[in-house]
Coordinates of C-alpha atoms and ligand atoms in Angstrom, one line a residue:
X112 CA 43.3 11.9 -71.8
X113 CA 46.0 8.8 -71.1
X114 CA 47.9 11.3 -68.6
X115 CA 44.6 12.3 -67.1
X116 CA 43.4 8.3 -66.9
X117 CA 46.9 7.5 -65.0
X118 CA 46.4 10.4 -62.6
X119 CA 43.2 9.2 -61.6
X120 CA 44.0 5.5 -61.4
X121 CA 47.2 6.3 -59.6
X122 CA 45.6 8.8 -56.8
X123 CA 45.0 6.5 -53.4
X124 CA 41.0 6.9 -53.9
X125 CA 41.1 4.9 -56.8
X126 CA 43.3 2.2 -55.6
X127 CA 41.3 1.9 -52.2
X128 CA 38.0 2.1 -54.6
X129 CA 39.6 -1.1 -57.0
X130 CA 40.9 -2.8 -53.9
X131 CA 38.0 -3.4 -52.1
X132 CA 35.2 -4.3 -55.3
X133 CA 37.5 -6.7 -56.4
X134 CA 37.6 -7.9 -52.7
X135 CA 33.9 -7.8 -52.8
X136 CA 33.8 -9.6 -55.9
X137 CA 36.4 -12.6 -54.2
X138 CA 34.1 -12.7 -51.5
X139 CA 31.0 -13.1 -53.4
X140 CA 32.1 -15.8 -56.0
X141 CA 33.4 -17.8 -52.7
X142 CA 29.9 -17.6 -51.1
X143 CA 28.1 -19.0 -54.3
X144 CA 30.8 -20.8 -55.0
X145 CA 30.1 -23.2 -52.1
X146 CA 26.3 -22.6 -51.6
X147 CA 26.9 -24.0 -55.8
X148 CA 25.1 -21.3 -57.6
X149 CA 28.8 -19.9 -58.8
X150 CA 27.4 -20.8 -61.9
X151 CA 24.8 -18.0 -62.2
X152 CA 27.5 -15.2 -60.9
X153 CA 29.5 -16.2 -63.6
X154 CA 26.6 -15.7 -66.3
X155 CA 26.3 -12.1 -64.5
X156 CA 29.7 -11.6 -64.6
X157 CA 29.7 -12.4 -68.6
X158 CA 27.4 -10.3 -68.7
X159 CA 28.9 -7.4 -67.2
X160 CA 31.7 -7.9 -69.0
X161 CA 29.9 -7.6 -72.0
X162 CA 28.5 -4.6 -71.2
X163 CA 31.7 -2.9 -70.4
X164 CA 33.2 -4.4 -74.0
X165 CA 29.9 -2.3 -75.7
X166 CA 30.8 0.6 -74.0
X167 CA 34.9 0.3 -74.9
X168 CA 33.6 0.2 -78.7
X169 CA 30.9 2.7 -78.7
X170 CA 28.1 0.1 -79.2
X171 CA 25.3 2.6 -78.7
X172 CA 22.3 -0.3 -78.9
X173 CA 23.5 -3.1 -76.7
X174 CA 24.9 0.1 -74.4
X175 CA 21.1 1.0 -74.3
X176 CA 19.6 -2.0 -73.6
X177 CA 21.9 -3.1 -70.5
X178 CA 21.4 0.6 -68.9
X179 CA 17.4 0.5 -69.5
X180 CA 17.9 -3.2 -68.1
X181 CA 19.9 -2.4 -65.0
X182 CA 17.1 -2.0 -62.6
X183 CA 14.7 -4.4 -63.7
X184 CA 17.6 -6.9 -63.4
X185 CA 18.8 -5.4 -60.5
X186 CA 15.4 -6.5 -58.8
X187 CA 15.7 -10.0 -60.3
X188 CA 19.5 -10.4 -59.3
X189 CA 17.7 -9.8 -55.4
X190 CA 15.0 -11.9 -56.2
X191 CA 17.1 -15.0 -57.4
X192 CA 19.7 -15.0 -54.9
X193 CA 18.1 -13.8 -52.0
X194 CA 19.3 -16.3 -50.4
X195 CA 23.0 -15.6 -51.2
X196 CA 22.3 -12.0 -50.3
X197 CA 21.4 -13.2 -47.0
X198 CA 24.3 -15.9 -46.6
X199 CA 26.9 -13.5 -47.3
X200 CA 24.9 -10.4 -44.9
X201 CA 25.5 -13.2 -42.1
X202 CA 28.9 -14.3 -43.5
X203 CA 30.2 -10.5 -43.6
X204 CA 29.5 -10.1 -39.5
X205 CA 30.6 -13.2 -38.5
X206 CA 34.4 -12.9 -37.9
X207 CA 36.8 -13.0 -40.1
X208 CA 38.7 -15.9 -38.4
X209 CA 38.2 -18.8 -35.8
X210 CA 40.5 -19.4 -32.9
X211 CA 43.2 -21.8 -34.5
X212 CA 42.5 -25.3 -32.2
X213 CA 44.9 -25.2 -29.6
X214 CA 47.8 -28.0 -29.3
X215 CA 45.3 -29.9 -26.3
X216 CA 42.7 -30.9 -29.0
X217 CA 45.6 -32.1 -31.1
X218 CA 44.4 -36.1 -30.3
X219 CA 40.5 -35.3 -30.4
X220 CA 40.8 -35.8 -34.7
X221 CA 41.9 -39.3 -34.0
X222 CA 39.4 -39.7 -31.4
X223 CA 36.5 -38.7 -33.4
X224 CA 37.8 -40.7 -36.4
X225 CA 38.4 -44.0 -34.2
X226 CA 34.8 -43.1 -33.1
X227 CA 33.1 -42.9 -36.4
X228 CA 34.5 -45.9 -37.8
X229 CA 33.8 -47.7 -34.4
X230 CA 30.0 -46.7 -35.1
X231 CA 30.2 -47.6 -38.7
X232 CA 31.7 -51.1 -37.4
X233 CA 28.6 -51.9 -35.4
X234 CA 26.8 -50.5 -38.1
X235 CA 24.7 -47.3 -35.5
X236 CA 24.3 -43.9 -37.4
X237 CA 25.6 -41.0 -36.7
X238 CA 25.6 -37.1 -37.1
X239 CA 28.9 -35.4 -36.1
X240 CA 28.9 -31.6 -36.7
X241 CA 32.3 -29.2 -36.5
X242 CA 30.9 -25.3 -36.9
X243 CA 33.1 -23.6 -39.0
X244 CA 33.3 -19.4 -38.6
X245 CA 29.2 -19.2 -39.5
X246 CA 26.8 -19.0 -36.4
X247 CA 25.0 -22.3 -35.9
X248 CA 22.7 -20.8 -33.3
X249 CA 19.9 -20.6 -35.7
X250 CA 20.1 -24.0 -38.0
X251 CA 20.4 -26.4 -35.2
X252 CA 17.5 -26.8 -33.4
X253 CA 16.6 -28.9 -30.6
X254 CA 19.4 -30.4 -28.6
X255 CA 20.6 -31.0 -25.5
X256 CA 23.5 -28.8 -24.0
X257 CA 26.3 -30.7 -22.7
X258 CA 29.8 -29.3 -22.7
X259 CA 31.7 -32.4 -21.8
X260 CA 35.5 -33.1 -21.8
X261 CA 35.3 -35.8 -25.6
X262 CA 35.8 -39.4 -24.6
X263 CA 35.1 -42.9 -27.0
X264 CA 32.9 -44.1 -24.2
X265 CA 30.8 -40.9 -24.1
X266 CA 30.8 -40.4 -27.9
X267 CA 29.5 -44.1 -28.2
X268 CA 27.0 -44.1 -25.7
X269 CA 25.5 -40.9 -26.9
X270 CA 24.9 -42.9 -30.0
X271 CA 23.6 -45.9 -29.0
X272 CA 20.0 -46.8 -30.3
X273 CA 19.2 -47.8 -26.6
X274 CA 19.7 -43.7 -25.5
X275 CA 16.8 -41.5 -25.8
X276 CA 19.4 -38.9 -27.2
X277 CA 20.9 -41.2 -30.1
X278 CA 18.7 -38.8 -32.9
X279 CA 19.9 -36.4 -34.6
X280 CA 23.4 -34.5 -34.0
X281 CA 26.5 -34.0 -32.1
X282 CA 28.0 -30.8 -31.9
X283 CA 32.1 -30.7 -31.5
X284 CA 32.8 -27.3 -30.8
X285 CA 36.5 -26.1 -29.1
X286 CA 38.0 -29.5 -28.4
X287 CA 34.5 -30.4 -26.6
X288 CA 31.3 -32.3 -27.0
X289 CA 29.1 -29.3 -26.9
X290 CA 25.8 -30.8 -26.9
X291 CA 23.6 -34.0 -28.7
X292 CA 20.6 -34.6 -29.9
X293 CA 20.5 -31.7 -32.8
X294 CA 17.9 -31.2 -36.1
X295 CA 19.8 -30.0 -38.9
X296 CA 18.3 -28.8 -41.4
X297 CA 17.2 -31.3 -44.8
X298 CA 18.7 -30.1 -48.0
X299 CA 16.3 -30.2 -51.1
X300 CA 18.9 -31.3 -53.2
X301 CA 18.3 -34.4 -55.5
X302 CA 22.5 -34.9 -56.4
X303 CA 22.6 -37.2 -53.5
X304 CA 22.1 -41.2 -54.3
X305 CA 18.9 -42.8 -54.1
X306 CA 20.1 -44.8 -50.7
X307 CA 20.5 -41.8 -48.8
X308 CA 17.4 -40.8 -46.8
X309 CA 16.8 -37.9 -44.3
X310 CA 19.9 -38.2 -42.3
X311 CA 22.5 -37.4 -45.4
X312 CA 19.9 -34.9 -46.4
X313 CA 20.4 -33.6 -42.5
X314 CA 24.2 -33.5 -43.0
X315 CA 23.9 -32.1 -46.4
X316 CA 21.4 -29.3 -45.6
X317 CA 23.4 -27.8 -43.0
X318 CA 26.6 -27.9 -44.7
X319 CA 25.3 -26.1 -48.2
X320 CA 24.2 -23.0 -45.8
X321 CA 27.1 -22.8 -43.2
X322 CA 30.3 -23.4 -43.4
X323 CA 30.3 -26.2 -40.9
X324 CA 32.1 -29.8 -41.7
X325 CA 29.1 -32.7 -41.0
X326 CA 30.2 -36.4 -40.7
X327 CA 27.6 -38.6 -41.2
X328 CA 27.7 -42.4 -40.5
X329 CA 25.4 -44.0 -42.4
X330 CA 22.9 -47.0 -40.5
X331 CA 22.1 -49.0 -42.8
X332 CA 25.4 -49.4 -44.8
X333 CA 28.3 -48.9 -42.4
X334 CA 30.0 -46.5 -44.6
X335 CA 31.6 -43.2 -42.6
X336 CA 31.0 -40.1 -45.2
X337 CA 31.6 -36.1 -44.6
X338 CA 29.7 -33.2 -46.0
X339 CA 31.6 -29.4 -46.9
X340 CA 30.2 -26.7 -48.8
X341 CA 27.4 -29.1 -50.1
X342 CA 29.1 -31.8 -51.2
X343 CA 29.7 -35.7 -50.1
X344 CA 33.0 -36.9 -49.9
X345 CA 33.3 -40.9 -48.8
X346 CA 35.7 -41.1 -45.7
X347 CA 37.6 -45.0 -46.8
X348 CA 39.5 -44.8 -43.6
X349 CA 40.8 -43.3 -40.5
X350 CA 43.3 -41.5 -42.3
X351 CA 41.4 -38.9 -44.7
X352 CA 38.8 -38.6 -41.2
X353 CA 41.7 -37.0 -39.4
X354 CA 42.8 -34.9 -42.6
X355 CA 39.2 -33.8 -43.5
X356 CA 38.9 -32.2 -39.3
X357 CA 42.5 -30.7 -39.0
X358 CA 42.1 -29.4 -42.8
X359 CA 38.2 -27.6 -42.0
X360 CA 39.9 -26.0 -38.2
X361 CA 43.1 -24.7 -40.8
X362 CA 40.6 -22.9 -43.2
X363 CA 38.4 -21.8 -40.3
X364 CA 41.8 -20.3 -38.4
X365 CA 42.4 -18.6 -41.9
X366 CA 42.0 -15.3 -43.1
X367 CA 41.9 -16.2 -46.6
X368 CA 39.6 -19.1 -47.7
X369 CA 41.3 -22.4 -48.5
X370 CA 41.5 -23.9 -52.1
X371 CA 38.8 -26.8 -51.9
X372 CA 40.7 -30.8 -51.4
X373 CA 42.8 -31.5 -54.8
X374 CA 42.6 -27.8 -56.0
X375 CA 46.4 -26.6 -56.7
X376 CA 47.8 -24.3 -54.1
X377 CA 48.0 -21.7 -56.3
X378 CA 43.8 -21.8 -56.9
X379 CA 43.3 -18.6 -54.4
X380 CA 46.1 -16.2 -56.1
X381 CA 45.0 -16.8 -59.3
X382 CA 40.9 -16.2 -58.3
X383 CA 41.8 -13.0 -56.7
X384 CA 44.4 -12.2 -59.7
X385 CA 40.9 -12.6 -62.1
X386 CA 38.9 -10.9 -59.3
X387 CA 41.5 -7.8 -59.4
X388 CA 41.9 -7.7 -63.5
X389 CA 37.8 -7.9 -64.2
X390 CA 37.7 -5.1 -61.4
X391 CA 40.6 -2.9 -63.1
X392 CA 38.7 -3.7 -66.6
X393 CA 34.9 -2.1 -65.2
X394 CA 36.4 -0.1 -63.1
X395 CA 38.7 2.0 -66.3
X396 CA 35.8 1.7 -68.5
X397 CA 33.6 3.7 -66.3
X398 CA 36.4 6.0 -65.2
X399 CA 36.9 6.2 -69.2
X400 CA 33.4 7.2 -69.9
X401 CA 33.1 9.5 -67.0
X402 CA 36.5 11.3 -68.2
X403 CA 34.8 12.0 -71.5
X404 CA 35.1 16.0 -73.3
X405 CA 31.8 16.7 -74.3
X406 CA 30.1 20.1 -74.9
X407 CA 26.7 21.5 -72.5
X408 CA 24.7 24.8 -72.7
X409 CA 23.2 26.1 -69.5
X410 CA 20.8 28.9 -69.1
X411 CA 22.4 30.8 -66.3
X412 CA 21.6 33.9 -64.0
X413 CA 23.6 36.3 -63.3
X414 CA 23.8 38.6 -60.0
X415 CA 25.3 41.5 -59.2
X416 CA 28.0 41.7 -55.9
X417 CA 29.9 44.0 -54.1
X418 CA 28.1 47.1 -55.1
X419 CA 30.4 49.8 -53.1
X420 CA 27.9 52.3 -51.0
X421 CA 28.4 55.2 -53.1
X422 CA 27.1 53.9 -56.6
X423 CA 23.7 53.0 -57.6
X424 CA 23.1 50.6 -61.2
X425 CA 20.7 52.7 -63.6
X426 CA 18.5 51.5 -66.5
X427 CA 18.3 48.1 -67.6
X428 CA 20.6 45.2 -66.2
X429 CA 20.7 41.5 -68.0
X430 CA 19.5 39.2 -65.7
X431 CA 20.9 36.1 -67.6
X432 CA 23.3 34.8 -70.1
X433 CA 23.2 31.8 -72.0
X434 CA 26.6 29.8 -71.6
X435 CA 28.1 27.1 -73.3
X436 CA 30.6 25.0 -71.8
X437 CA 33.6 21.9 -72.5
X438 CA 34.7 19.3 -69.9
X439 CA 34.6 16.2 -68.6
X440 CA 31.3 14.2 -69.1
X441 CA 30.9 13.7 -65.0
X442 CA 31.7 16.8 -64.0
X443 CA 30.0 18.7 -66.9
X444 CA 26.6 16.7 -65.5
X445 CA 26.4 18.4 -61.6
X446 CA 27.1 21.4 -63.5
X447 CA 23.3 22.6 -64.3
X448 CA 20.9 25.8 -63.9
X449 CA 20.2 25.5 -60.1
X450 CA 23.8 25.4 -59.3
X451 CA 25.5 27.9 -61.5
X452 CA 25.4 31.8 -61.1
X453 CA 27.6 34.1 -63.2
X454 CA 29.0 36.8 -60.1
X455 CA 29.8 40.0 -61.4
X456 CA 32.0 41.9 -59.1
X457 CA 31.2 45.6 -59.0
X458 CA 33.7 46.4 -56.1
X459 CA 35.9 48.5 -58.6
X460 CA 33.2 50.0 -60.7
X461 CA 33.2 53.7 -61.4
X462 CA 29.9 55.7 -61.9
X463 CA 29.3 56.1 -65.8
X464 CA 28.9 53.5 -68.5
X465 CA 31.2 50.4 -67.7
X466 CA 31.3 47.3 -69.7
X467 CA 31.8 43.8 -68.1
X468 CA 32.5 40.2 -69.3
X469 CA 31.1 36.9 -68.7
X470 CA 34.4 34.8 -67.3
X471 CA 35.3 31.6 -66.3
X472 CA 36.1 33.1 -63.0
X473 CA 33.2 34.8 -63.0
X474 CA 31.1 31.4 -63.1
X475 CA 33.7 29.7 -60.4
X476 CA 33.7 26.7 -62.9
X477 CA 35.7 23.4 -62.3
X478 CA 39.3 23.3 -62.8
X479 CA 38.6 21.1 -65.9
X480 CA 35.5 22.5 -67.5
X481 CA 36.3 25.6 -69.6
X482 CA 33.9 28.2 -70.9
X483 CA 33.5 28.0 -74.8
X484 CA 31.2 31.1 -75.1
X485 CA 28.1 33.0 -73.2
X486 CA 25.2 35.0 -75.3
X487 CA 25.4 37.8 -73.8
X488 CA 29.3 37.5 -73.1
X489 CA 29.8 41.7 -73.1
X490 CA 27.1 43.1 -70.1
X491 CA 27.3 47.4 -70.1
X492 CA 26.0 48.5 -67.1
X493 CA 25.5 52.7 -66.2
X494 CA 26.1 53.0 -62.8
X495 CA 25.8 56.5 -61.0
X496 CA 27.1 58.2 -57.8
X497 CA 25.0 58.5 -55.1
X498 CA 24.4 60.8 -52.1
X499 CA 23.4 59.5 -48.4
X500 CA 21.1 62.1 -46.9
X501 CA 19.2 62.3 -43.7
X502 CA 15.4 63.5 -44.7
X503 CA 12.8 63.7 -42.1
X504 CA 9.8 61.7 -42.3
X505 CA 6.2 63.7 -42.5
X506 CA 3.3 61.7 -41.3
X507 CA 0.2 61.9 -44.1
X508 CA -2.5 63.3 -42.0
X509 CA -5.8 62.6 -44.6
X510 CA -9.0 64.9 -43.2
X511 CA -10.0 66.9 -40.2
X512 CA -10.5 65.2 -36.9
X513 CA -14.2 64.7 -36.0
X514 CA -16.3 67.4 -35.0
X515 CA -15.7 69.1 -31.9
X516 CA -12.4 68.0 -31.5
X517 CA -8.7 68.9 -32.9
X518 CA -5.1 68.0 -32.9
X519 CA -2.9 69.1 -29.9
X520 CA 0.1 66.7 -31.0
X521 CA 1.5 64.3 -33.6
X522 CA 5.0 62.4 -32.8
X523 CA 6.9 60.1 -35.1
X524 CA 9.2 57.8 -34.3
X525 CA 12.1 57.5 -36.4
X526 CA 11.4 60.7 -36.5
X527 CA 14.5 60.7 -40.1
X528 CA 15.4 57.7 -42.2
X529 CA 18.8 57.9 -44.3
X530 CA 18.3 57.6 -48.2
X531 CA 20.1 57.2 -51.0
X532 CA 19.7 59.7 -53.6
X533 CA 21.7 59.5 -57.3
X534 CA 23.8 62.4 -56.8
X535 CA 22.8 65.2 -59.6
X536 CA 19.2 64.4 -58.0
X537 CA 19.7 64.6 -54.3
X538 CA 22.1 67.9 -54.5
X539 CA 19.1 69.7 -55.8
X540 CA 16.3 69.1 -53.2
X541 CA 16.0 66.1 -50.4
X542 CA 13.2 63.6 -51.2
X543 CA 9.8 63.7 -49.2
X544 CA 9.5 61.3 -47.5
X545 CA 6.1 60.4 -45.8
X546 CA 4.0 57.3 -44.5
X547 CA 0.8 55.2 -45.4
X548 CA -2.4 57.9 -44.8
X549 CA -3.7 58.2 -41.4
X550 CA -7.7 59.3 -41.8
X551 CA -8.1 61.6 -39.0
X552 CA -11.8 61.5 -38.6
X553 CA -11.4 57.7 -37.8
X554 CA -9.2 58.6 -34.7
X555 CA -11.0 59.0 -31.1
X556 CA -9.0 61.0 -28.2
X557 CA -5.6 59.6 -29.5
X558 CA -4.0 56.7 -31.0
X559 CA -0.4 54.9 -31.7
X560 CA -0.3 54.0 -35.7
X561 CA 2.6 51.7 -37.3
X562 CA 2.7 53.2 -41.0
X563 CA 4.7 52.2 -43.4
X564 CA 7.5 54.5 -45.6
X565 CA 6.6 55.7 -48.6
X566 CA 9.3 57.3 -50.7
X567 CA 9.8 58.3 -54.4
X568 CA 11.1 55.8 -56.7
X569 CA 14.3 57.4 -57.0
X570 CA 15.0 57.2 -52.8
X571 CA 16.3 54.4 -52.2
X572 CA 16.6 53.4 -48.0
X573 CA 20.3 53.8 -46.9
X574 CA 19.7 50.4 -44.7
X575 CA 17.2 48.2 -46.5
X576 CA 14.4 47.8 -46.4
X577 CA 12.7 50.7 -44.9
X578 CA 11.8 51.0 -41.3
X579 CA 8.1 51.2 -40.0
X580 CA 7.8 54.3 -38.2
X581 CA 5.1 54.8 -35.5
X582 CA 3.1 57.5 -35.4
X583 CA 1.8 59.2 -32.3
X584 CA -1.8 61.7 -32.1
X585 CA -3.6 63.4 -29.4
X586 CA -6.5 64.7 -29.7
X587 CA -8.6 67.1 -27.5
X588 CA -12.4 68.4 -27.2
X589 CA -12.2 72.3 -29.3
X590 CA -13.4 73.9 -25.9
X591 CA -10.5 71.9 -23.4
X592 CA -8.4 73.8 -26.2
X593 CA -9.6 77.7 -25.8
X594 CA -10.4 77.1 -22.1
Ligands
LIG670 N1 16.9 -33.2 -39.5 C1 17.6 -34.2 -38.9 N2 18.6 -33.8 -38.2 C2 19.4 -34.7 -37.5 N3 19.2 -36.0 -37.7 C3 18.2 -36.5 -38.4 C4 17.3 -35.5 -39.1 N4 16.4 -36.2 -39.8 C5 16.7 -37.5 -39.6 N5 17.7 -37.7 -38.7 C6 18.3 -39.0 -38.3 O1 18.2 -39.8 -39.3 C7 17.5 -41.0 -39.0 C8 16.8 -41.5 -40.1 O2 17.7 -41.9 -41.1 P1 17.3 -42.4 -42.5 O3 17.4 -43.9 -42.6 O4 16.1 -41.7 -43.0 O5 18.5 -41.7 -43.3 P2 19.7 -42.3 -44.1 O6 20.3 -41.1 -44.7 O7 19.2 -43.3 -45.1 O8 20.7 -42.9 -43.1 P3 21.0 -44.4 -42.8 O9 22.0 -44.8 -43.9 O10 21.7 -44.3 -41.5 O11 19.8 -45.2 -42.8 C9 16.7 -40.5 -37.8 O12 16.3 -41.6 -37.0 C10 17.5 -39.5 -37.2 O13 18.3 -40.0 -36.2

């Protein structure tokens, strides 16, 4: 069972199959990790892992309950974090990777954080947003397009209370000021202090459902702050502004996501080390259960191939045989009634009483799976030589045409069928062979008649199943005939 367990692990199907849930799994825990329901996976992770600890030991009762469970909370799981589901659907096609800034935007940082604490100084509020790899398209609404090269004059002026524009946000996007003027959306959340009003909640909102970075410069207070993943960090100076852009265009140029500010370097190998071992761990324990030896009985037909020409089966035939089988849980469970046959290959068989055997071969079972016993196991067959004969076929003429009138011709066509005769039986006379009756006084001056074949028991059609044969009559008036 080990050796088995390592072959399967080892093959490439299983590595590929590992590889990318625990992937998955990395990828999920990120996405509620920074929408902040992490929390919640990690109950349904505890919970996983709980189930696959009951299976390890053999726990029949709590194994029960969690597979009766799985699709009620299967439903709740999508209910709960339908949100999540639909963050990481939109996550999962938007790429995998932003263009890294380009060396011409390396003074806009500076700019921006000269700007925000210029603002802050006067005290005017402000909404600065930097998209990250999500699609803003459909958060930001209203707005003005403006696509201009970023300039402190500008940046100011599109603040200042005196502009129509000075609501809302401005979008940074590739080293330019891509538009003003934007709604964000508000964030629900209550974690924010009491002096914050709708334009934190702005910045918040947008950041807890993309991964954008959203500076904020508060009105009333002067105080510059930044929003990431949901959560407020205070910017003290022009320093950590700079740091908080060029760090948020790093992780959007990544690949891999980037440990959050003051998590150790280290944070993302050791995630995807837990992400790969809990994987391994569910991922053996269902391999383990699936490579299980039990036992099944299946009621199975059997069928008869490869008859040669020459050799017909007499008397009674078993139909079906009872087998009982050992393998591997999974592949013992596809194995059922519908899908099993037991062949028995009559290509050699000699006329006379001949026994055959139920086989493994004979069932074409799996390379693991191994027959333990069929009832019957032993099937004795008589089989007989048989004769292929020509016999011509005699239409069944039933009565006398009607009066006044008689028969001048009757044509069949095939006028001879072959049959197949057991061979002590067709050596003494050749079967008649005739058609369905054909009542005469029905007929008028003549008629075409499809019949059908109708042969004793023992006459078997060489080419099954038997033709129809078509039966020609003329008829003429008595006196046409002795004139
Ligand atoms: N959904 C929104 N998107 C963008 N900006 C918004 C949004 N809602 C409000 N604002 C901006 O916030 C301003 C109102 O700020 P409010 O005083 O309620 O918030 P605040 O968080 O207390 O900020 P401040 O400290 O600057 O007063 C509005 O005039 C508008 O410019």
């Amino acid at each position: 069972m080990i050796s088995n367990f390592l072959q399967t692990v080892l093959g490439w199907r299983a590595l590929t199959d590992i590889t990318l849930i625990a992937l998955g799994m990395f990828f999920v825990y990120h996405t509620l990790r920074r929408l902040g329901t992490w929390k919640m996976f990690l109950g349904l992770v505890m919970a996983m892992l709980a189930y696959v600890g009951a299976n390890i030991l053999g726990l029949e009762g709590i194994t029960w309950i969690f597979s009766n469970l799985s699709h009620v909370a299967l439903i709740g799981i999508i209910i709960i974090f339908q949100p999540e589901i639909r963050k990481m659907l939109e996550s999962s096609v938007s790429p995998a990777r932003r263009e890294p800034e380009g060396p011409e935007h390396e003074g806009l940082p500076m700019m921006i954080a000269d700007a925000l604490f210029s603002l802050a100084k006067i005290p005017c509020g402000a909404i600065f947003v930097f998209p990250g790899r999500d699609p803003l398209e459909r958060f930001l609404t209203g707005g003005v397009p403006l696509n201009a090269d970023p300039s402190p004059e500008l940046i100011l002026s599109l603040f200042d209370t005196h502009s129509p524009g000075h609501d809302g946000a401005l979008l940074v996007r590739d080293g330019r000021l891509a538009g003003y003027g934007f709604r964000l959306p508000i964030s629900k959340s209550s974690h924010l202090p009491r002096e914050m009003g709708t334009r934190h909640h702005a910045g918040m909102g947008l950041s807890e459902i993309t991964d954008a970075l959203v500076f904020v410069v508060s009105e009333e207070r002067g105080l510059v702050s930044f929003f990431k993943n949901g959560k407020l960090s205070r910017v003290p100076g022009r320093k950590e502004a700079v740091e908080a852009i060029t760090d948020h265009w790093k992780a959007a140029a990544s690949f891999l996501p980037q440990p959050e500010k003051g998590a150790k370097k280290w944070t993302t190998a050791v995630e995807l080390v837990t992400a790969f071992m809990l994987t391994i761990l569910l991922w053996s324990s269902v391999v383990i259960g699936r490579m299980e030896i039990v036992e099944k009985s299946v009621e199975t037909p059997i069928v008869y191939v490869s008859l040669p020409a020459n050799i017909a089966l007499s008397g009674a035939k078993p139909t079906g045989t009872r087998i009982h089988m050992a393998g591997p849980k999974s592949q013992l469970d596809s194995l059922t009634a519908d899908n099993l046959r037991v062949r028995i290959d009559l290509s050699k068989a000699q006329p006379g009483k001949q026994t055959f055997f139920v086989s493994r071969e004979s069932l074409n079972l799996p390379k693991k799976v191994d027959l333990l016993d069929a009832d019957p196991s032993e099937i004795n067959l008589s089989l007989e030589e048989t004769v292929d004969m020509e016999v011509p076929v005699t239409p069944q003429l039933v009565g006398q045409p009607r009066q006044g009138w008689t028969v001048v011709s009757v044509a069949v066509k095939p006028q001879k069928v072959r049959v197949v005769m057991k061979k002590g039986e067709g050596e003494q006379q050749a079967p008649a062979v005739t058609t369905t009756p054909i009542y005469l006084d029905s007929l008028g001056s003549g008629a075409t008649i499809r019949c059908k074949i109708i042969a004793p028991p023992d006459a078997q059609p060489s080419d099954k199943p038997w033709p129809d044969v078509e039966v020609q009559i003329r008829l003429i008036p008595v006196e046409a005939k002795t004139e």
